[in-house]
Amino acid sequence: MAAKREPTFRESVDLMFNRAVALTDLSPGLEEKIRVCNATYTVRFGVRLRGQIHTFTGYRSVHSEHMEPVKGGIRYSMGVNQDEVEALAALMTYKCAIVEVPFGGSKGGLHIDPREWEEHELEMITRRFAYELIKRDLINPAQNVPAPDMGTGEREMAWIADQYKRMATTDINYRACVTGKPVNGGGIQGRTEATGRGVQYALREFFRHPEDVAAARLSGTLDGKRVVVQGLGNVGYHAAKFLSEEDGCKVTAIIERDGALMCDTGLDVEAVRGWIARHGGVDGYPDGRYVRDGSKVLEEECDILIPAAMEGVINLENAERIKAPLIIEAANGPVTAGADDILRQKGAVIIPDMYANAGGVTVSYFEWVKNLSHIRFGRIGRRQEEARHELIVKELERLNRGLGDAWEMSPDFKQKYLRGAGELELVRSGLDDTMRAGYQAMREVWRTRQDVDGLRVAAYLVAIDRVALSYQSKGL
Ligand code: GLU
C-alpha cells in the first residue's frame, strides 16, 4: 500500500480550517478571504561577517488584516520557509480571535541557525533584518508588531525596538513596535513565562469540567497526573515547571534534542533545565533514565502529553502509537491534519495550539497596551486599593473590639488582603481570565453541536465566526 503523503504545514492548517468551515454557512467568497494568506514578503540581505558577505533569507507573512496591527513572532531556525511562516501566520489570526486579542495574524522568520553566530553577529543580522521590515512598515506599532518565537527572545526584541527607534525618531509610541521586550526596556512582567503559564491555566480550566475530563478517559484533578513534555525551551520549561511545582503533576518524561529522560516518580524540571544549560543536552543527567531515541518517548503511557517543541512531530507515521489520552499543543502545529484524524478516532482529546499557546500573544497585547498608555499597570490605583482595604480591616477590628475581641484575623489573611495588585498580579489575572473565557467559548461549541467532534474544530468555528463578524462589520 502506498504511504499516505503528509501534507505540508500550511496545507495541514488549511485542511483543518476546511473541515471546520464546511460546518458554517459562510459564503464561499468570505470563506476563501479568511483562509488565504494576504501577503508574504521575502527579503534576502547581505551582512559582512567574519571577513565576507553572508546572505540571509527572511520572511514576514501577513495572513489577515481584519484587525490591525497584525501580530506574531519572528522565528530564527533552519526550518524556516515560506510555507511555514504562512501556516504560522494563519494560526496567529485564529489564535488572536479565540482569546479576543484585537489583532490580525502575522509571522516572521529568518533562515538561520542562531547557535552558529556570536552575540554581536546576531545583533548585526537582527538589526539588518529589522531595517528591511521597518522600512516597509512590516514592523510598526500601528500595523505590524512582532514578538519572540522559536530561536528568539527578549534580547532580539530589544535590538528590534532600538532599530525602530533609530528610524522613527519622532514616534512617541516606538516601544509598541514589538513585544516581548526586557522589562527594563519597555517590556511587561510575566511575558517571558506567559505561554507556559497559559498552558497551565488552560489545563486548570479543562479540569474544571468533569465531563471534558471524562471525555479524555481521565478523572479527578491535575494532582498526580503523569506528564510527558517534548521540548524544554521557554514554553515547555515554564509549563512543566508550573504544573509540577504548583499543581502536583509528575513530569515522567522530558524529550529534548539529544534524547529523552524518564522517571516514574517525576523529574525535577528546574534541575534538568540547569543540566541542559551546563551540558548542552539531557544525556548524563543523574536522576533519570536516558533514552537516545527521544521520539519513541512521545509514545509512552502518560496522562497528558505536551508537545512544546515544533510542528509536525505527531504525524501519520507515529499517531497510531501515541497513547496519551490528553494532548495539549503548546507548540504551533505539532499534530498534522492526518494525525489529528487518527487521534480523534482513537478517542484522544486534543487541546489545540491556537488556544493552548495563546498565553504569549495575550500578554503581548497587555505589553502593547502598556507601551501605548506609557504607564505601568497598577501604578495609579494600587495604593488607593490598599487604602480602601485598610479601611475595611480597621472597621472590622473596631467592631471586633466592641464584641470583646471575639474573633481573630489571621496575619496571613491580613497581609494578603491588604496588598494592592502590582503589574505581575494584574498580568496573571488578565491571562487567567482570558484562558478561562477562551476555553469556555470552545467547549460551548464542542458540547452543544453534534457535528463537532473535538476542541480543534470548535476552536476553528469560534475563530472563523469572530473573524467573519469583523469582516462583515466592514461591509465585506
Ligand atoms: N510567537 C508567539 C506565538 O506563536 C507569540 C506571538 C506574539 O506574542 O505576538 O504565539
XYZ file of C-alpha atoms and ligand atoms in Angstrom:
486
model
C 0.000 0.000 0.000
C 1.396 3.391 -0.963
C 2.147 5.506 2.123
C -0.238 8.423 2.540
C 1.529 11.688 1.747
C 1.875 14.028 4.684
C 0.670 17.491 3.654
C 2.915 20.491 4.274
C 2.364 22.522 7.439
C 0.340 25.172 5.602
C -1.741 22.557 3.810
C -2.328 20.870 7.139
C -3.622 24.128 8.688
C -5.826 24.693 5.617
C -7.193 21.135 5.796
C -8.209 21.617 9.391
C -9.692 25.019 8.541
C -11.671 23.422 5.680
C -13.039 20.706 7.927
C -14.422 23.365 10.246
C -15.570 25.903 7.684
C -17.641 23.194 5.972
C -19.834 23.293 9.075
C -20.559 27.011 8.715
C -22.871 28.834 6.338
C -20.314 31.417 5.268
C -20.362 32.412 1.618
C -17.599 30.700 -0.392
C -16.128 34.144 -1.069
C -15.765 35.067 2.589
C -14.539 31.576 3.390
C -11.746 31.993 0.855
C -10.975 35.519 2.091
C -10.453 34.247 5.621
C -8.426 31.179 4.600
C -5.856 32.753 2.313
C -2.704 34.476 3.408
C -2.866 38.142 2.323
C 0.816 38.681 1.587
C 4.260 37.279 2.254
C 7.302 39.451 1.919
C 10.629 37.708 1.276
C 13.886 39.517 1.751
C 17.441 38.443 1.021
C 20.013 40.695 2.611
C 23.752 40.583 2.994
C 25.739 41.211 6.168
C 29.531 41.427 6.241
C 30.684 38.991 8.911
C 33.954 37.171 9.522
C 35.528 38.883 6.509
C 32.914 38.004 3.940
C 29.346 38.818 2.943
C 26.742 36.325 4.136
C 23.304 36.379 2.565
C 20.300 35.615 4.762
C 16.702 34.941 3.758
C 13.890 36.299 5.883
C 10.098 36.428 5.682
C 7.218 38.377 7.127
C 3.840 36.993 6.270
C 0.541 38.778 6.893
C -2.354 36.377 6.977
C -5.288 38.594 7.854
C -5.692 42.332 8.379
C -9.279 42.260 9.605
C -7.788 43.961 12.650
C -4.618 45.981 12.859
C -1.911 45.860 13.927
C -1.238 42.317 12.855
C 0.706 40.254 15.345
C 3.019 37.281 15.518
C 6.523 36.247 16.436
C 9.760 36.157 14.492
C 11.416 32.735 14.382
C 15.121 32.007 13.878
C 15.572 28.463 12.630
C 16.920 26.421 9.745
C 13.383 25.068 9.275
C 12.020 28.492 8.286
C 10.493 28.740 4.806
C 7.534 30.448 3.182
C 5.159 27.548 3.784
C 5.993 27.522 7.489
C 5.623 31.276 8.103
C 2.318 31.284 6.232
C 0.975 28.404 8.314
C 2.113 30.138 11.492
C 0.625 33.478 10.385
C -2.741 31.795 9.771
C -2.623 30.231 13.228
C -1.970 33.704 14.677
C -5.181 35.018 13.117
C -7.245 32.232 14.698
C -5.327 32.423 17.968
C -5.949 36.149 18.428
C -9.633 35.644 17.636
C -10.065 32.886 20.229
C -8.529 34.869 23.062
C -10.157 38.112 21.881
C -6.941 39.963 21.335
C -7.669 42.732 18.803
C -5.006 41.847 16.243
C -4.768 40.268 12.815
C -2.364 37.397 12.197
C 1.231 37.626 11.024
C 4.505 35.755 11.415
C 8.124 36.230 10.525
C 11.130 34.040 10.167
C 14.801 34.106 9.379
C 16.512 31.090 7.877
C 19.431 30.879 10.282
C 20.895 28.640 12.962
C 21.332 31.165 15.787
C 23.765 28.856 17.599
C 26.264 29.308 14.787
C 26.701 33.019 15.431
C 28.211 35.149 18.183
C 26.024 37.618 20.018
C 27.437 40.704 18.263
C 26.953 38.991 14.892
C 23.363 38.120 15.721
C 22.815 41.743 16.654
C 24.056 42.933 13.264
C 21.909 40.357 11.448
C 18.816 41.174 13.529
C 19.185 44.923 13.065
C 19.616 44.490 9.333
C 16.561 42.226 9.073
C 14.567 44.665 11.210
C 15.673 47.555 8.980
C 14.274 45.767 5.920
C 10.948 45.151 7.655
C 10.674 48.588 9.276
C 11.131 50.493 6.030
C 8.167 48.590 4.576
C 6.004 49.105 7.695
C 6.216 45.393 8.412
C 7.314 46.447 11.875
C 5.216 49.345 13.140
C 3.191 49.944 16.336
C 0.012 50.584 14.340
C 0.454 47.978 11.631
C 2.635 45.028 12.451
C 4.026 44.099 15.854
C 6.442 41.143 16.097
C 7.328 39.173 19.224
C 9.657 36.325 20.181
C 9.247 32.838 18.772
C 11.492 29.802 18.436
C 15.163 30.900 18.477
C 14.468 34.491 19.539
C 13.841 36.153 22.896
C 13.887 39.449 24.696
C 17.417 40.230 23.533
C 16.389 40.206 19.855
C 13.222 42.182 20.662
C 15.314 44.875 22.384
C 17.516 45.181 19.266
C 14.434 45.445 17.053
C 12.853 48.135 19.287
C 16.082 50.111 19.275
C 16.413 49.813 15.498
C 12.851 51.057 15.077
C 13.538 53.987 17.391
C 16.577 54.981 15.311
C 14.484 55.002 12.157
C 11.293 56.552 13.542
C 12.826 59.178 15.779
C 9.604 61.142 16.314
C 7.279 58.218 17.018
C 6.358 58.616 20.669
C 4.880 55.104 20.602
C 8.025 53.481 19.308
C 8.134 50.957 22.140
C 4.870 49.400 20.963
C 6.550 48.323 17.700
C 7.476 44.949 19.190
C 6.519 42.924 22.283
C 8.423 40.500 24.450
C 10.999 43.163 25.283
C 13.036 43.028 28.511
C 11.129 44.509 31.457
C 13.646 47.328 31.824
C 13.348 48.117 28.127
C 9.617 48.659 27.882
C 8.525 45.058 28.437
C 5.954 43.778 30.884
C 6.327 41.476 33.842
C 5.176 37.951 33.197
C 5.686 37.986 29.400
C 8.607 35.532 29.330
C 6.665 32.784 31.084
C 3.288 33.785 29.603
C 2.924 30.968 27.076
C 3.861 28.288 29.621
C 1.633 29.936 32.221
C -1.172 29.960 29.656
C -0.751 26.199 29.122
C -1.100 25.714 32.882
C -4.217 27.913 33.048
C -5.689 26.073 30.051
C -5.242 22.719 31.783
C -6.656 24.071 35.026
C -9.738 25.239 33.150
C -10.052 21.904 31.341
C -10.008 20.077 34.691
C -12.778 22.355 35.999
C -15.124 20.498 33.620
C -15.507 16.856 34.748
C -17.430 15.968 31.569
C -14.482 17.073 29.433
C -12.034 15.257 31.686
C -14.135 12.098 31.290
C -14.108 12.529 27.503
C -10.323 12.196 27.737
C -10.762 8.986 29.776
C -9.322 10.717 32.821
C -10.768 11.654 36.197
C -10.050 13.889 39.168
C -7.786 16.898 39.149
C -4.333 17.740 37.833
C -2.844 16.416 41.051
C -0.751 13.298 40.400
C -1.219 13.338 36.619
C 1.723 11.945 34.623
C 3.011 14.477 32.124
C 5.355 13.942 29.174
C 6.793 17.154 27.762
C 8.652 17.485 24.488
C 10.972 20.482 24.380
C 12.338 22.263 27.436
C 12.585 25.638 25.712
C 10.800 28.707 27.015
C 7.280 27.276 26.647
C 7.859 23.647 27.670
C 10.068 24.583 30.591
C 7.605 27.020 32.130
C 4.586 24.772 31.540
C 6.324 21.735 33.082
C 7.727 23.779 35.958
C 4.414 25.365 36.939
C 2.421 22.132 36.543
C 4.853 20.168 38.700
C 5.535 22.844 41.318
C 2.024 24.261 41.661
C -0.488 21.623 40.520
C 1.015 18.353 41.719
C 1.698 16.906 38.248
C 4.525 14.396 37.821
C 6.767 15.072 34.844
C 7.567 11.461 33.950
C 9.482 12.257 30.754
C 11.256 15.189 29.132
C 12.164 14.893 25.460
C 14.959 17.084 24.159
C 17.092 17.390 21.033
C 19.674 14.791 22.098
C 17.285 12.245 23.613
C 14.850 11.884 26.486
C 14.865 11.478 30.248
C 12.360 9.307 32.034
C 11.487 8.878 35.711
C 8.249 7.332 37.022
C 8.343 9.322 40.245
C 8.733 12.606 38.390
C 11.688 14.652 37.118
C 12.895 17.865 38.738
C 12.270 20.307 35.876
C 14.485 23.032 37.299
C 17.397 20.609 37.779
C 17.033 19.222 34.244
C 16.956 22.722 32.801
C 20.129 23.568 34.731
C 21.787 20.369 33.451
C 20.923 21.234 29.832
C 22.332 24.742 30.288
C 25.632 23.319 31.575
C 25.987 20.277 29.306
C 24.095 21.200 26.145
C 21.695 18.229 26.409
C 19.966 15.799 28.753
C 22.451 12.922 28.333
C 24.236 12.121 31.602
C 21.610 13.677 33.905
C 21.898 11.535 37.028
C 18.300 11.358 38.303
C 16.532 9.845 35.308
C 16.777 7.109 32.689
C 18.256 8.331 29.410
C 16.700 7.184 26.115
C 18.595 8.110 22.958
C 15.631 7.953 20.587
C 13.524 10.734 22.079
C 10.739 10.477 19.519
C 9.855 7.000 20.878
C 9.120 8.566 24.249
C 6.234 10.518 22.706
C 4.552 7.116 22.538
C 4.944 6.381 26.260
C 1.999 5.834 28.602
C 1.064 9.082 30.357
C -1.992 11.179 31.193
C -1.025 14.415 29.474
C 1.316 14.853 26.520
C 2.687 18.351 25.970
C 4.426 18.754 22.612
C 6.217 22.075 23.127
C 8.942 21.871 20.511
C 7.927 22.244 16.899
C 5.415 21.410 14.186
C 4.679 18.022 12.683
C 6.106 15.839 15.462
C 2.913 13.791 15.730
C 2.212 12.670 12.210
C 0.902 9.847 10.028
C 3.909 7.741 10.948
C 3.545 7.699 14.748
C -0.034 8.861 15.512
C -1.360 5.314 15.819
C 1.134 4.550 18.584
C 0.518 7.679 20.685
C -1.084 6.537 23.944
C -1.740 9.845 25.723
C -5.471 10.367 26.224
C -4.998 14.145 26.521
C -2.668 16.196 24.322
C -2.159 19.900 24.809
C -0.427 21.605 21.898
C 1.994 24.027 23.493
C 3.902 24.301 20.191
C 2.285 25.544 16.983
C 1.125 22.718 14.728
C 2.706 19.718 16.497
C -0.093 17.419 15.263
C -0.545 17.144 11.483
C -4.024 17.047 9.928
C -3.692 13.319 9.218
C -2.517 12.552 12.742
C -5.388 14.636 14.098
C -7.870 12.325 12.314
C -6.201 9.204 13.680
C -6.013 10.523 17.238
C -9.622 11.642 17.278
C -10.726 8.222 16.043
C -8.740 6.707 18.885
C -10.644 8.925 21.316
C -7.821 11.241 22.351
C -8.730 14.778 23.372
C -6.533 17.478 21.850
C -6.450 20.981 23.296
C -5.449 22.817 20.118
C -2.461 25.109 19.658
C -4.465 28.158 18.643
C -5.945 28.197 22.128
C -3.375 26.303 24.212
C -0.389 28.521 23.443
C -2.258 31.811 23.164
C -0.942 32.998 26.534
C 2.063 34.532 24.805
C 0.132 36.783 22.494
C -2.333 37.625 25.262
C 0.415 39.077 27.437
C 1.953 40.664 24.326
C -1.345 42.507 23.988
C -1.035 43.749 27.569
C 2.526 44.885 26.833
C 1.418 46.749 23.709
C -1.368 48.493 25.658
C 1.135 49.382 28.395
C 3.516 50.854 25.806
C 0.763 52.918 24.201
C -0.528 54.189 27.525
C 3.015 54.937 28.708
C 2.252 53.776 32.223
C 2.727 50.570 34.170
C -0.440 48.675 35.073
C -1.396 49.274 38.693
C 0.651 52.441 39.113
C -2.300 54.746 39.631
C -4.712 52.581 41.596
C -2.594 50.273 43.707
C -2.221 52.383 46.873
C -5.822 53.547 46.650
C -6.905 49.899 46.588
C -4.732 49.220 49.605
C -6.164 52.233 51.442
C -9.737 51.014 50.928
C -8.852 47.521 52.124
C -7.161 49.025 55.143
C -10.361 50.929 55.887
C -12.418 47.723 55.985
C -9.883 45.870 58.114
C -9.719 48.760 60.586
C -13.505 48.933 60.786
C -13.796 45.174 61.354
C -11.172 45.400 64.077
C -13.110 48.223 65.738
C -16.337 46.196 65.668
C -14.450 43.184 66.997
C -13.175 45.182 69.949
C -16.791 46.064 70.713
C -17.508 42.313 70.849
C -14.676 41.825 73.309
C -12.240 40.581 70.628
C -14.433 37.547 69.839
C -12.503 36.608 66.721
C -9.062 36.998 65.296
C -7.951 37.787 61.784
C -5.025 35.635 60.693
C -1.913 37.727 59.963
C -1.539 35.858 56.666
C -5.015 36.891 55.546
C -4.442 40.459 56.597
C -1.153 40.691 54.742
C -2.570 39.168 51.540
C -5.791 41.145 51.632
C -4.118 44.462 52.260
C -1.699 44.166 49.353
C -2.850 46.009 46.234
C -2.203 44.310 42.907
C 1.021 45.172 41.073
C 1.808 44.623 37.420
C 2.603 40.920 37.697
C -0.594 40.107 39.604
C -2.637 42.064 37.073
C -0.971 40.327 34.129
C -1.662 36.924 35.688
C -5.241 37.826 36.444
C -5.806 39.045 32.881
C -4.178 35.934 31.438
C -6.164 33.588 33.678
C -9.421 35.290 32.773
C -8.542 35.135 29.074
C -7.660 31.436 29.153
C -10.867 30.586 31.011
C -13.027 32.575 28.607
C -11.282 31.116 25.544
C -11.812 27.569 26.751
C -15.429 28.191 27.613
C -16.132 29.584 24.152
C -14.628 26.463 22.519
C -16.262 23.940 24.813
C -19.668 25.523 24.383
C -19.418 24.704 20.651
C -17.863 21.279 21.262
C -20.511 20.281 23.794
C -23.600 21.642 22.088
C -23.057 20.769 18.431
C -23.478 17.160 17.356
C -21.419 17.720 14.217
C -18.368 18.989 16.133
C -16.062 16.177 17.192
C -13.337 17.808 19.179
C -11.928 21.007 20.516
C -9.928 21.845 17.383
C -12.948 22.073 15.116
C -14.704 24.001 17.880
C -11.751 26.376 18.142
C -11.761 26.983 14.398
C -15.502 27.616 14.471
C -15.181 30.200 17.239
C -12.280 31.892 15.444
C -13.888 31.827 11.998
C -17.092 33.255 13.393
C -15.301 36.153 15.056
C -13.104 36.950 12.049
C -16.146 36.757 9.759
C -18.078 39.156 12.001
C -15.214 41.558 11.856
C -15.114 41.415 8.031
C -18.892 41.717 7.845
C -18.838 44.793 10.071
C -16.581 46.348 7.456
C -19.236 45.695 4.852
C -17.452 42.763 3.190
N 5.333 33.690 18.841
C 4.279 33.592 19.793
C 3.126 32.781 19.219
O 3.307 31.949 18.354
C 3.868 34.937 20.347
C 3.298 35.888 19.365
C 3.085 37.301 19.937
O 3.203 37.485 21.140
O 2.795 38.179 19.135
O 2.021 32.883 19.650
